[in-house]
Short mmCIF file of C-alpha atoms and ligand atoms in Angstrom, two decimals:
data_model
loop_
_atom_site.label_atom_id
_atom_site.label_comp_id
_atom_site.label_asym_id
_atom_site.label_seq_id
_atom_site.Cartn_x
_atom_site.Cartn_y
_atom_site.Cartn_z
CA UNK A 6 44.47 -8.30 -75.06
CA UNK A 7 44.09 -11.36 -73.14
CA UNK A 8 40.19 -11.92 -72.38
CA UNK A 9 39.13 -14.24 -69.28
CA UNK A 10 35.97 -16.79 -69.34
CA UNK A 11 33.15 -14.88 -68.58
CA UNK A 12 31.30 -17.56 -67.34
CA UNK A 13 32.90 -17.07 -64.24
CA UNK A 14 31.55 -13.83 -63.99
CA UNK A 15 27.98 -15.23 -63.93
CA UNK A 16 29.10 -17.36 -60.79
CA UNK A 17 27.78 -15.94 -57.08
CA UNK A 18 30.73 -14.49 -55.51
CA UNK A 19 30.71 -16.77 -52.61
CA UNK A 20 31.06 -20.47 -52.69
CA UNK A 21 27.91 -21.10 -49.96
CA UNK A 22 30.52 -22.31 -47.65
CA UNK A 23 32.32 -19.36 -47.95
CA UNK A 24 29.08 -17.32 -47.08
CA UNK A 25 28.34 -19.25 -44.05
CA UNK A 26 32.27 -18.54 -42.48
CA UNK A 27 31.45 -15.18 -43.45
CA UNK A 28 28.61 -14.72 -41.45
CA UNK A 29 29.96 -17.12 -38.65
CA UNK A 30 33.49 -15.09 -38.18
CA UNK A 31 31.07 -12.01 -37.81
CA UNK A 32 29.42 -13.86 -35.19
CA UNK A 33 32.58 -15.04 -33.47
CA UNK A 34 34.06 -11.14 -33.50
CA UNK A 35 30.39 -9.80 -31.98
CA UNK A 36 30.75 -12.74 -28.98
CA UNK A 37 34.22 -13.95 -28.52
CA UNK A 38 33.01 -16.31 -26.23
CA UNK A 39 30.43 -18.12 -27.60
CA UNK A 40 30.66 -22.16 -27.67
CA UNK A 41 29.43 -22.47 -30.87
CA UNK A 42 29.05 -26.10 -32.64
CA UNK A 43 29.74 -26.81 -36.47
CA UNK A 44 26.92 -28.91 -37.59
CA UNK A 45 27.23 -27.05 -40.55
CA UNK A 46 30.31 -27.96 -43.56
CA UNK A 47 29.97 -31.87 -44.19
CA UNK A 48 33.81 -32.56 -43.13
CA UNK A 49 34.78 -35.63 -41.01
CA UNK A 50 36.44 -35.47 -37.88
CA UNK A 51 37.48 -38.80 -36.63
CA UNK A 52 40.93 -39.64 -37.19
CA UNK A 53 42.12 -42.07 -40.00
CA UNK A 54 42.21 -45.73 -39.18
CA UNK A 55 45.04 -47.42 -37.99
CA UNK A 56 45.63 -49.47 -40.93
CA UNK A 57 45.54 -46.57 -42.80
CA UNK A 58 48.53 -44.86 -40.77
CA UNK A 59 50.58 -47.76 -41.39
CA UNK A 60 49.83 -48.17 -44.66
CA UNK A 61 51.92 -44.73 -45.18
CA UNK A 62 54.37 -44.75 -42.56
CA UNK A 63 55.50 -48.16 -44.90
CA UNK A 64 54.92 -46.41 -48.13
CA UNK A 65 56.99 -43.30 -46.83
CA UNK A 66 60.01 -45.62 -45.78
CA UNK A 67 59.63 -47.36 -48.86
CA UNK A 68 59.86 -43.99 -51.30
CA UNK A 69 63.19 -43.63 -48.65
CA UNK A 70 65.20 -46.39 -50.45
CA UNK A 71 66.40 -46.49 -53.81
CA UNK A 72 64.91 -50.13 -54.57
CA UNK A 73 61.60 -49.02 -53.55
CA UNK A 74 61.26 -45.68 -54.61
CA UNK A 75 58.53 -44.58 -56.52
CA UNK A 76 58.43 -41.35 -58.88
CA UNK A 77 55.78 -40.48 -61.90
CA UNK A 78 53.16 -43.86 -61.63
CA UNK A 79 50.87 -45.20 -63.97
CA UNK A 80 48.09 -42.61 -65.32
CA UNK A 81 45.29 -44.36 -64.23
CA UNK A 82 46.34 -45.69 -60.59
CA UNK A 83 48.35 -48.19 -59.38
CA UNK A 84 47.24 -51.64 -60.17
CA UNK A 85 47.04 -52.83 -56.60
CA UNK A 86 44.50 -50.05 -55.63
CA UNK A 87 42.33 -50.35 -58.98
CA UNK A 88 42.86 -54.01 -58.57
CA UNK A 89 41.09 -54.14 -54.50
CA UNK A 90 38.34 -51.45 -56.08
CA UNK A 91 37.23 -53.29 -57.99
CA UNK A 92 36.95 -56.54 -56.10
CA UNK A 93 35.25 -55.55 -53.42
CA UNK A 94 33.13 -52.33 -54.72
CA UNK A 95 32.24 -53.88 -57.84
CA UNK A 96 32.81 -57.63 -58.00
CA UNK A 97 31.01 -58.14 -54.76
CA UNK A 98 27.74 -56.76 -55.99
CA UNK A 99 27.80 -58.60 -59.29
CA UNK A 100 29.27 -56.05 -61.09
CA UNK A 101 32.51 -56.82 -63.20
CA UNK A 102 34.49 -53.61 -64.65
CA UNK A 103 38.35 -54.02 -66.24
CA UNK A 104 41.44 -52.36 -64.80
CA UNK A 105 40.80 -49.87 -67.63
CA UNK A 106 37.37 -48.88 -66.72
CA UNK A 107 38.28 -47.36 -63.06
CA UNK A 108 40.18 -44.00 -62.61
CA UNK A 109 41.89 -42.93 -59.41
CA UNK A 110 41.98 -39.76 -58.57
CA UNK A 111 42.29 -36.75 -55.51
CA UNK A 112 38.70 -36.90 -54.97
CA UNK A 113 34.92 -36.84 -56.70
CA UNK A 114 34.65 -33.12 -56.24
CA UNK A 115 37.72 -32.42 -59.03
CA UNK A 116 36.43 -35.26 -61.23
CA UNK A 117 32.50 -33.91 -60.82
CA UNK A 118 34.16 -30.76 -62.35
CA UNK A 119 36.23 -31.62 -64.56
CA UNK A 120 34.49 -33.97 -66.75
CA UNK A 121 32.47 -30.91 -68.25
CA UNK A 122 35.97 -31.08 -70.14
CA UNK A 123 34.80 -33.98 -72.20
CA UNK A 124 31.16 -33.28 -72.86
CA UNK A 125 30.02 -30.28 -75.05
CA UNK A 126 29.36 -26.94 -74.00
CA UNK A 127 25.92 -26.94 -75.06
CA UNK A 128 24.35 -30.28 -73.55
CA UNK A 129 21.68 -29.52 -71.92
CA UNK A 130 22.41 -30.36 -67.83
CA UNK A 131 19.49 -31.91 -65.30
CA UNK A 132 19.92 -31.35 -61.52
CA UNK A 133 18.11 -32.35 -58.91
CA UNK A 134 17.02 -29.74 -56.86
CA UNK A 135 18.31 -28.86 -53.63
CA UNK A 136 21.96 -30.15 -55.62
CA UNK A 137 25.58 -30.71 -53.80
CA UNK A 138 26.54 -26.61 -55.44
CA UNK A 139 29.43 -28.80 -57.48
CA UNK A 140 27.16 -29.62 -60.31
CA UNK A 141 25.87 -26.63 -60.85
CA UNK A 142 28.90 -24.13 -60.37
CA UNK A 143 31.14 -25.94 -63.21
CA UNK A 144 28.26 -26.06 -65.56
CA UNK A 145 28.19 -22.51 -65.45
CA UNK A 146 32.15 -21.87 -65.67
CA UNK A 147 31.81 -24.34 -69.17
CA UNK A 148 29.04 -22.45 -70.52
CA UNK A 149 26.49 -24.32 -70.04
CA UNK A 150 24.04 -22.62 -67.86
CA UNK A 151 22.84 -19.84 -69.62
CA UNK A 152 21.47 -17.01 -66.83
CA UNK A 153 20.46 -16.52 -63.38
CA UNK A 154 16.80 -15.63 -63.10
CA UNK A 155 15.22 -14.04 -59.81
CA UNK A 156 14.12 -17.54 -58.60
CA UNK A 157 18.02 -18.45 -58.41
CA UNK A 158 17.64 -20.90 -61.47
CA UNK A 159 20.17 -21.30 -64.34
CA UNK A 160 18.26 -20.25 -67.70
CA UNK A 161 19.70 -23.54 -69.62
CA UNK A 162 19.74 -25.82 -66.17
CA UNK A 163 16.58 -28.15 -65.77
CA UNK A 164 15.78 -28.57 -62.26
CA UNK A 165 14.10 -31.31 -60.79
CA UNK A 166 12.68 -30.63 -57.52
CA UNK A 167 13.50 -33.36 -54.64
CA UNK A 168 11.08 -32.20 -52.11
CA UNK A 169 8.47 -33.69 -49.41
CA UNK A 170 5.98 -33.08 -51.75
CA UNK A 171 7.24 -35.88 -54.15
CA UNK A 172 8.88 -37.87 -51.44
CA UNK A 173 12.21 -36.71 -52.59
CA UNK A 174 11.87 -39.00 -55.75
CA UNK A 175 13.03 -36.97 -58.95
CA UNK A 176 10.60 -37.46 -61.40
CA UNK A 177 12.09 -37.51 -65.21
CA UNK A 178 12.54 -33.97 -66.52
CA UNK A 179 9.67 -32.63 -68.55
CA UNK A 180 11.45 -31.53 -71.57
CA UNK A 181 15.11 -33.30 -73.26
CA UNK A 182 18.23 -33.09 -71.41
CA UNK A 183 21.24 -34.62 -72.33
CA UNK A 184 23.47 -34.78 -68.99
CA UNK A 185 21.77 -35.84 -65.55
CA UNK A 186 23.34 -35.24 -62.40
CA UNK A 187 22.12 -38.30 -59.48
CA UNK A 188 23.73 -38.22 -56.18
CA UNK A 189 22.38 -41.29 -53.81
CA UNK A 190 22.67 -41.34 -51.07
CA UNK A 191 22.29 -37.66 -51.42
CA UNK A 192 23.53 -34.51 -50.03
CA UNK A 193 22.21 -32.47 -49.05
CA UNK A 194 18.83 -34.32 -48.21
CA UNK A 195 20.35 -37.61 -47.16
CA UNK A 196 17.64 -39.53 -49.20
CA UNK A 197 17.88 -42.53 -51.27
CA UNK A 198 16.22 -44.00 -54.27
CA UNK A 199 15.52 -47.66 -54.41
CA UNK A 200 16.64 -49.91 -57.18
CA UNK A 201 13.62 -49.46 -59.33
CA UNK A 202 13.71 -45.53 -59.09
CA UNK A 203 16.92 -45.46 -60.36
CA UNK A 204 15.98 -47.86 -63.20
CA UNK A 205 13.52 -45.64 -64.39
CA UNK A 206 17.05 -43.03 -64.96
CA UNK A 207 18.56 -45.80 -66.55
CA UNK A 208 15.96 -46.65 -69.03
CA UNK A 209 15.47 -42.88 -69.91
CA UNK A 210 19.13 -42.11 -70.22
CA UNK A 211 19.58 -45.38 -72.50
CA UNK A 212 16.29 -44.30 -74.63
CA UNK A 213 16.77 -40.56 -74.94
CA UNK A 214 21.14 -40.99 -75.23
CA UNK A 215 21.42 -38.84 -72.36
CA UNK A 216 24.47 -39.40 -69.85
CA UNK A 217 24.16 -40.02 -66.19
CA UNK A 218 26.61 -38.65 -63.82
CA UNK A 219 26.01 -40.65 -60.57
CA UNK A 220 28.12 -39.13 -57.50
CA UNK A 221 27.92 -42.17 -55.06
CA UNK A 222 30.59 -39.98 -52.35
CA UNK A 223 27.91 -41.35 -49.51
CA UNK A 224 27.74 -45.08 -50.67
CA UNK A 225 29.25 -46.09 -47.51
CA UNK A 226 26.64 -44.93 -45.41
CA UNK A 227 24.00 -47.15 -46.81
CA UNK A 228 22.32 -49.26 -44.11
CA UNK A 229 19.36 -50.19 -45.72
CA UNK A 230 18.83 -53.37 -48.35
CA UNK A 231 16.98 -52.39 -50.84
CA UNK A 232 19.08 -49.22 -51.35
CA UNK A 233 21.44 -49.67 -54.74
CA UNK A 234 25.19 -48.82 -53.88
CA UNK A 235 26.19 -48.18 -57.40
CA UNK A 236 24.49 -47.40 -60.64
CA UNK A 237 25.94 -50.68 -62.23
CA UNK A 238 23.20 -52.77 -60.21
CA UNK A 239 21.01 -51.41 -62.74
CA UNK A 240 21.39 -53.56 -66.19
CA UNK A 241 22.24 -51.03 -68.81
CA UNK A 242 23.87 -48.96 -67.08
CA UNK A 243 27.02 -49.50 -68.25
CA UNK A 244 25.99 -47.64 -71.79
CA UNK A 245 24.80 -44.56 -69.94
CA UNK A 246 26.61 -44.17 -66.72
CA UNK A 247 29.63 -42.62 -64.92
CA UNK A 248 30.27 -43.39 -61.49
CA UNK A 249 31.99 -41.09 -58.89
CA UNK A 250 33.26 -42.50 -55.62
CA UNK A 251 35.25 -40.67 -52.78
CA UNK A 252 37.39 -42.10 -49.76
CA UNK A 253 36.86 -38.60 -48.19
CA UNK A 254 33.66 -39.79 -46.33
CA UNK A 255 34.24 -43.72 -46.69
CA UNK A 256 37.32 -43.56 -44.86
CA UNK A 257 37.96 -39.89 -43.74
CA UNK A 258 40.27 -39.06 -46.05
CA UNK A 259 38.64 -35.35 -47.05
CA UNK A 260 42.61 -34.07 -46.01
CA UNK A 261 44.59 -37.08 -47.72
CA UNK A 262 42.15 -37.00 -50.79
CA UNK A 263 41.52 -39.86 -53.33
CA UNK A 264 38.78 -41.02 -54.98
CA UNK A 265 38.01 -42.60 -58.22
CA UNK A 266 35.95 -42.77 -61.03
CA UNK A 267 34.56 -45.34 -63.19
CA UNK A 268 34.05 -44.99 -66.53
CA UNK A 269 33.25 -48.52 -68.52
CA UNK A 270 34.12 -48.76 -71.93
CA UNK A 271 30.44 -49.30 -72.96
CA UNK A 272 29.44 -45.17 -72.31
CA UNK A 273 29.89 -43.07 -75.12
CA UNK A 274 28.50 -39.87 -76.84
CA UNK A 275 28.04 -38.47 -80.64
CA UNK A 276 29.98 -36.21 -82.44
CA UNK A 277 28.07 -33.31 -84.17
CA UNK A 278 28.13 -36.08 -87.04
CA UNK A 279 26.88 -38.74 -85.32
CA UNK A 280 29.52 -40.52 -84.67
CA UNK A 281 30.01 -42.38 -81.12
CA UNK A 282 33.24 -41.83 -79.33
CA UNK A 283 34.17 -43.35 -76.00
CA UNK A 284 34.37 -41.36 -73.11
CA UNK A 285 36.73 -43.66 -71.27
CA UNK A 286 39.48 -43.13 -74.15
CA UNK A 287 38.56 -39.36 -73.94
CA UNK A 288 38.60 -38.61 -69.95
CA UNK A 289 41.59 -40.84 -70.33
CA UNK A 290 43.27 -38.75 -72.40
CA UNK A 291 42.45 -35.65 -70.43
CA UNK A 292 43.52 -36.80 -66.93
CA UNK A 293 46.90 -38.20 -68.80
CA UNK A 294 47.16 -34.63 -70.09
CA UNK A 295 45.74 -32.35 -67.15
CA UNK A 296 45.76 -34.87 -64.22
CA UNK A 297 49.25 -35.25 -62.00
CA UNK A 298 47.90 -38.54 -60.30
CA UNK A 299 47.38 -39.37 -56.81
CA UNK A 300 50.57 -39.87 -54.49
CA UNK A 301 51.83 -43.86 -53.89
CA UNK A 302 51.60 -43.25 -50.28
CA UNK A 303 48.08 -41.98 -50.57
CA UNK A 304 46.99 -44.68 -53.01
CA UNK A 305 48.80 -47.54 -50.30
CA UNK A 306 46.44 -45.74 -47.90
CA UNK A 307 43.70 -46.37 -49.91
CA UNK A 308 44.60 -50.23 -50.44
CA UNK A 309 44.74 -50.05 -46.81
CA UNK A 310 41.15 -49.51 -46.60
CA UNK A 311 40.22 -52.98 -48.11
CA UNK A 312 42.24 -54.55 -45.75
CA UNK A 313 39.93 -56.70 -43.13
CA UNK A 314 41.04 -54.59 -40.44
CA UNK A 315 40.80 -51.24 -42.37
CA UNK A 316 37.19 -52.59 -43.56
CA UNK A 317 36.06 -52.91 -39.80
CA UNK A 318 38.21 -49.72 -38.36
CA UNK A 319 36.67 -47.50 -41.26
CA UNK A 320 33.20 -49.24 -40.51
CA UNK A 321 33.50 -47.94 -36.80
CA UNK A 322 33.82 -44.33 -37.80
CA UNK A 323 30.93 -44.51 -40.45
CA UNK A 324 28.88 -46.42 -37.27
CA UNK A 325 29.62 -43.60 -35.05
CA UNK A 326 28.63 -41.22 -37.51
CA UNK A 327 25.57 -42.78 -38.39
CA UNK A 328 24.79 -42.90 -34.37
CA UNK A 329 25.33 -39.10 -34.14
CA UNK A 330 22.47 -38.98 -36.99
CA UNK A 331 20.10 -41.05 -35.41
CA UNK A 332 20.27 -38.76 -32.56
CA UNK A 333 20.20 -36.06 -33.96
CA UNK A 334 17.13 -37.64 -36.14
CA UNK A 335 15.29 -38.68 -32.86
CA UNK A 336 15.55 -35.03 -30.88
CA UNK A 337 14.20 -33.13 -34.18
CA UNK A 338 11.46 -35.57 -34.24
CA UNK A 339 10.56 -34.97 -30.76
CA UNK A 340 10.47 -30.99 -31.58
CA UNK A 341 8.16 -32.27 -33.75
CA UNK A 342 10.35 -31.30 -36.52
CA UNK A 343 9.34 -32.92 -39.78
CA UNK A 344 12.83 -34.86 -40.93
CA UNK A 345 14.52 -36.77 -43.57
CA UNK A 346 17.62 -38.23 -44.35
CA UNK A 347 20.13 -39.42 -41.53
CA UNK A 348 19.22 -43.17 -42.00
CA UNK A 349 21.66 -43.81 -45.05
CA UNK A 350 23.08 -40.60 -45.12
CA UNK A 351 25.21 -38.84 -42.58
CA UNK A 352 22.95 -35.84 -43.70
CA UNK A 353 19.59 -34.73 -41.62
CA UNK A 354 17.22 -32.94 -43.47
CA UNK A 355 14.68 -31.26 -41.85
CA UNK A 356 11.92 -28.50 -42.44
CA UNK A 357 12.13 -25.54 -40.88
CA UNK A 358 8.82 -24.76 -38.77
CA UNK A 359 6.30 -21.64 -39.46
CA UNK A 360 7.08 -21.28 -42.75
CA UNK A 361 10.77 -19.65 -41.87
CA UNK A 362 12.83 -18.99 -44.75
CA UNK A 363 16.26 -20.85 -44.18
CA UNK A 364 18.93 -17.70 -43.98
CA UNK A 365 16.44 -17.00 -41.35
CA UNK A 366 16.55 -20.01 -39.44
CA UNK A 367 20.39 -20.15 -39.99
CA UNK A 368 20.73 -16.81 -38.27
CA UNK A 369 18.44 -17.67 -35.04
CA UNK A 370 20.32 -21.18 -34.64
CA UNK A 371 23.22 -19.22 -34.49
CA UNK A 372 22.30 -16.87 -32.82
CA UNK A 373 19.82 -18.38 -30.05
CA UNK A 374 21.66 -21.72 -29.61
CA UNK A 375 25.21 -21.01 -30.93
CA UNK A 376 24.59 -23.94 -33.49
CA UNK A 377 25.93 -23.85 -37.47
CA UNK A 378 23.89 -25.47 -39.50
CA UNK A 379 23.58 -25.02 -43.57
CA UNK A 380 20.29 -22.96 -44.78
CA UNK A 381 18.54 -25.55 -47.81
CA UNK A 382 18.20 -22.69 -50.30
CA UNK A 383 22.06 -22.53 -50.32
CA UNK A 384 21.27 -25.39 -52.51
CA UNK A 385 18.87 -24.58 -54.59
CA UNK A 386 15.25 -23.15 -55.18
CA UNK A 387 13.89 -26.16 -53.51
CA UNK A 388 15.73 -26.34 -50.33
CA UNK A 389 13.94 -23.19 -49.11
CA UNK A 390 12.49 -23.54 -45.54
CA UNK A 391 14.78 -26.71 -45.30
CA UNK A 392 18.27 -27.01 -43.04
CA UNK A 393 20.93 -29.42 -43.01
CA UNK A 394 22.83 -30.70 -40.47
CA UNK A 395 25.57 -33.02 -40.30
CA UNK A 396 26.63 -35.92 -38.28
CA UNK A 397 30.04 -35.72 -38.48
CA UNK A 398 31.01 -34.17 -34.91
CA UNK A 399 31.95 -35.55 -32.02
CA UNK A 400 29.59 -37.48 -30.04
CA UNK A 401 30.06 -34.85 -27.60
CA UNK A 402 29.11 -32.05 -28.99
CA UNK A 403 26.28 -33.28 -31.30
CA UNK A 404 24.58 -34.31 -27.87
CA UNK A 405 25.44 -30.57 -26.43
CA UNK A 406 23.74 -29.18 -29.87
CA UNK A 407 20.65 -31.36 -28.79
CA UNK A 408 20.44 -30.59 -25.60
CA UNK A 409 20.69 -27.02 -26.72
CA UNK A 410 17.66 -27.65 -29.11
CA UNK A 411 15.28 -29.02 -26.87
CA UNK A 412 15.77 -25.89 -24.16
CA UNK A 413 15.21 -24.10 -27.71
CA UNK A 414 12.24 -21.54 -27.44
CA UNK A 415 11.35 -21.60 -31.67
N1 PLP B 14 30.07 -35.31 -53.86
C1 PLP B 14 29.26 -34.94 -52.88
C2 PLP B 14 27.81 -35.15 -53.06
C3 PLP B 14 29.75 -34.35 -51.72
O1 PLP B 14 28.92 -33.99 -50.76
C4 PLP B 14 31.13 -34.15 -51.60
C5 PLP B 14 31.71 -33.52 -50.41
O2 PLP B 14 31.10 -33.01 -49.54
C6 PLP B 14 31.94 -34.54 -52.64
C7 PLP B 14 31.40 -35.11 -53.74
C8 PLP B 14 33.41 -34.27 -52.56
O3 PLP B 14 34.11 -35.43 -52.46
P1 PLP B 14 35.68 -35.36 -52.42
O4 PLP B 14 36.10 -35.00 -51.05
O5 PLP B 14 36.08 -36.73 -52.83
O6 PLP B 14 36.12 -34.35 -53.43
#
C-alpha cells in the first residue's frame, strides 16, 4: 500500500492567496458590477522592457536555425547570464563569487522550497514573524514543523516577531535554531534592516553554525544607502549564507520566471558525525538531478536586463512602482493610519485602526470601498491588526483606491 507524506496533511487547505480569490469570487458573484481594485497578490503589471522583448524574439530565431540551436544547456546556467550576475550584482558591491557559486533557476519561490532537500529534517527553522507563507509551508511538507497550536504557530518553528513594537528589527531567537529565514527588503512589511542589524545574524549564524537563508526577491527596490542589498556585504557571510534573488519583481518577469541562487563554496553543514559537507556540491547535485534548467530564451532575457538600456527601462517600472507606494504611503498617513514599508519595498504596511482584527478589515475594504488588500495574520501570528497593500497597479487605479479611501467612513 502506497502511503503519502503526511506532512502535507498538517498544511491549511488554502494557500492564503487561494483564500482571498475565494472570498473575492464570492464577492464578484453577490455584485457583478462592482469595480473592484487588486491591491492585494504582490504580482507586477507593467509590461517587460523592450530590451527584454528583443532579447527573445533573437533567441527564438536563433533556436530556428540549426547553427544556433540550443537543446539541454549547462546545469547551472549559461555562462553569459551567470557571467553579467555576477558583475554587476556582486562585483559592483565588493563582493566577488565564481561562476560555480551562482545558480540560475525559474524563480526564488521553487529554490526557497526546495532547498529543505539538502538540509535535515530535523533542523530546527527561525522565521520572522509576519513571514512571505513560502518558508513556512515547505518546512512543514519536510517535517520540520512539528504542530499547529491555537495561536497558528508551528510546534518546532521559532518565531520572531517583526512588529512596531520592536521597530520591525528581529531580535536573535531566544533558544538554538539551526536554519534562519531573512527576507530584506521584506514582504510582507516592506521593512529593511541596516548593515549592522544584519551583522548581528551574521555573527550569530557563524558562532552558533546555524544557516541563513536570505530571500533578497525585493533588492531592487532599495532606495535608501545605508540599506545592504545582499548578505555578502556582511564579512563572514560567505560561511553562513545562501542568497535568493528573483527577476520576477526586478524586471517583471513573475510570467517568464528566472531567478538565481547563490551558494559560495565557503557554506557548509555537519553530518550526524561531524563532518562538514558543502552545500554548493550538494544543491548542485540536486538541481542536476531534479532541476530541468531555465529556457535559453528566458536566460537571453535575463542577460538582457544588464544591458544599459534594460538597466534604465527595468529602473522605470521599479520607479513607477515605488511612486504608486509613496502615494499610497502619503494618503494612509493622512487617515492618520500608522504605516510602514513602501520606501524600499513595493509593500505598505499599515495598522489597522480600533483594534480591528485583519479578516475583518479585509472584508469591510472589500466590501465598503471595493478594494483587495491582504489581511497581516495571513502571515503569521504577528501580522494581526496589520494589512498589506501593494504598489504594483496601475497608476490609475492605485489613485482611484485612494480616492476611494479618503471618502472612506472607518
Ligand atoms: N520571495 C518573496 C519574499 C516573495 O514575496 C516572492 C513573491 O512574491 C518570491 C520570493 C517569489 O519569487 P519568484 O517569483 O522568483 O518565485
Amino acid at each position: 500500500m502506497a502511503l503519502v507524506n503526511e506532512n502535507y496533511l498538517k498544511l491549511n487547505g488554502r494557500y492564503l492567496f487561494s483564500e482571498i480569490a475565494r472570498k473575492v469570487d464570492i464577492y464578484k458573484t453577490n455584485h457583478p458590477k462592482a469595480d473592484l481594485i487588486s491591491m492585494g497578490i504582490g504580482d507586477v503589471t507593467r509590461p517587460l522592457a523592450k530590451s527584454v522583448i528583443d532579447a527573445m524574439h533573437k533567441a527564438v530565431d536563433e533556436m530556428s536555425i540549426s547553427d544556433t540551436f540550443r537543446g539541454y544547456g549547462p546545469d547551472q546556467g549559461y555562462s553569459f547570464l551567470i557571467e553579467k550576475i555576477i558583475e554587476s550584482d556582486f562585483e559592483q558591491r565588493g563582493i566577488y563569487l565564481s561562476k560555480e557559486e551562482v545558480f540560475v533557476s525559474d524563480g526564488c519561490k521553487s529554490d526557497m522550497g526546495n532547498i529543505g532537500d539538502i538540509i535535515a529534517h530535523d533542523n530546527v527553522v527561525a522565521v520572522t514573524d509576519p513571514v512571505y507563507p513560502v518558508y513556512v509551508d515547505t518546512n512543514v511538507m519536510g517535517g520540520r514543523s512539528g504542530f499547529l497550536n491555537e495561536n497558528g504557530e508551528w510546534s518546532n518553528i521559532v518565531y520572531i516577531p517583526c512588529t512596531a513594537e520592536n521597530n520591525f528589527i528581529p531580535s536573535l531567537p531566544c533558544k538554538p535554531v539551526d536554519i534562519i529565514y531573512l527576507c530584506f527588503p521584506n514582504n510582507p512589511t516592506g521593512t529593511t534592516l541596516t548593515i549592522n542589524e544584519l551583522k548581528k545574524w551574521v555573527d550569530y549564524a557563524l558562532n552558533t553554525g546555524a544557516l541563513i537563508f536570505f530571500d533578497a526577491a525585493y533588492e531592487a527596490f532599495i532606495t535608501e544607502k545605508e540599506v545592504p542589498h545582499s548578505i555578502y556585504e556582511i564579512q563572514g557571510a560567505r560561511q553562513c549564507a545562501i542568497e535568493f534573488r528573483s527577476f520576477s519583481k526586478t524586471a517583471g518577469f513573475t510570467g517568464l520566471r528566472c531567478g538565481y541562487t547563490v551558494i559560495p563554496k565557503d557554506v557548509t553543514a555537519k553530518t550526524r558525525s561531524g563532518e562538514r559537507i558543502s552545500l554548493n556540491a550538494l544543491w548542485n547535485r540536486r538541481q542536476t538531478t531534479k532541476f530541468n534548467g531555465v529556457s535559453y530564451i528566458t536566460q537571453r532575457a535575463a542577460e538582457a536586463v544588464y544591458s544599459s538600456e534594460g538597466r534604465a527601462q527595468c529602473f522605470e517600472n521599479i520607479a513607477y512602482y515605488l511612486e504608486n507606494a509613496s502615494i499610497v504611503r502619503k494618503n494612509l498617513l493622512q487617515m492618520g493610519l500608522t504605516v510602514f514599508g513602501g520606501v524600499n519595498a513595493p509593500y505598505i504596511w499599515f495598522k489597522t485602526p480600533k483594534g480591528i482584527d485583519s479578516w475583518t478589515f479585509f472584508d469591510r475594504m472589500l466590501s465598503e470601498t471595493n478594494v483587495i488588500g491582504t489581511p497581516g495574520v495571513g502571515f503569521g501570528p504577528s501580522g494581526e491588526g496589520y494589512v498589506r497593500l501593494t504598489a504594483f497597479g496601475s497608476r490609475e487605479n492605485t489613485l482611484k483606491a485612494m480616492k476611494r479611501f479618503q471618502d472612506w467612513k472607518l
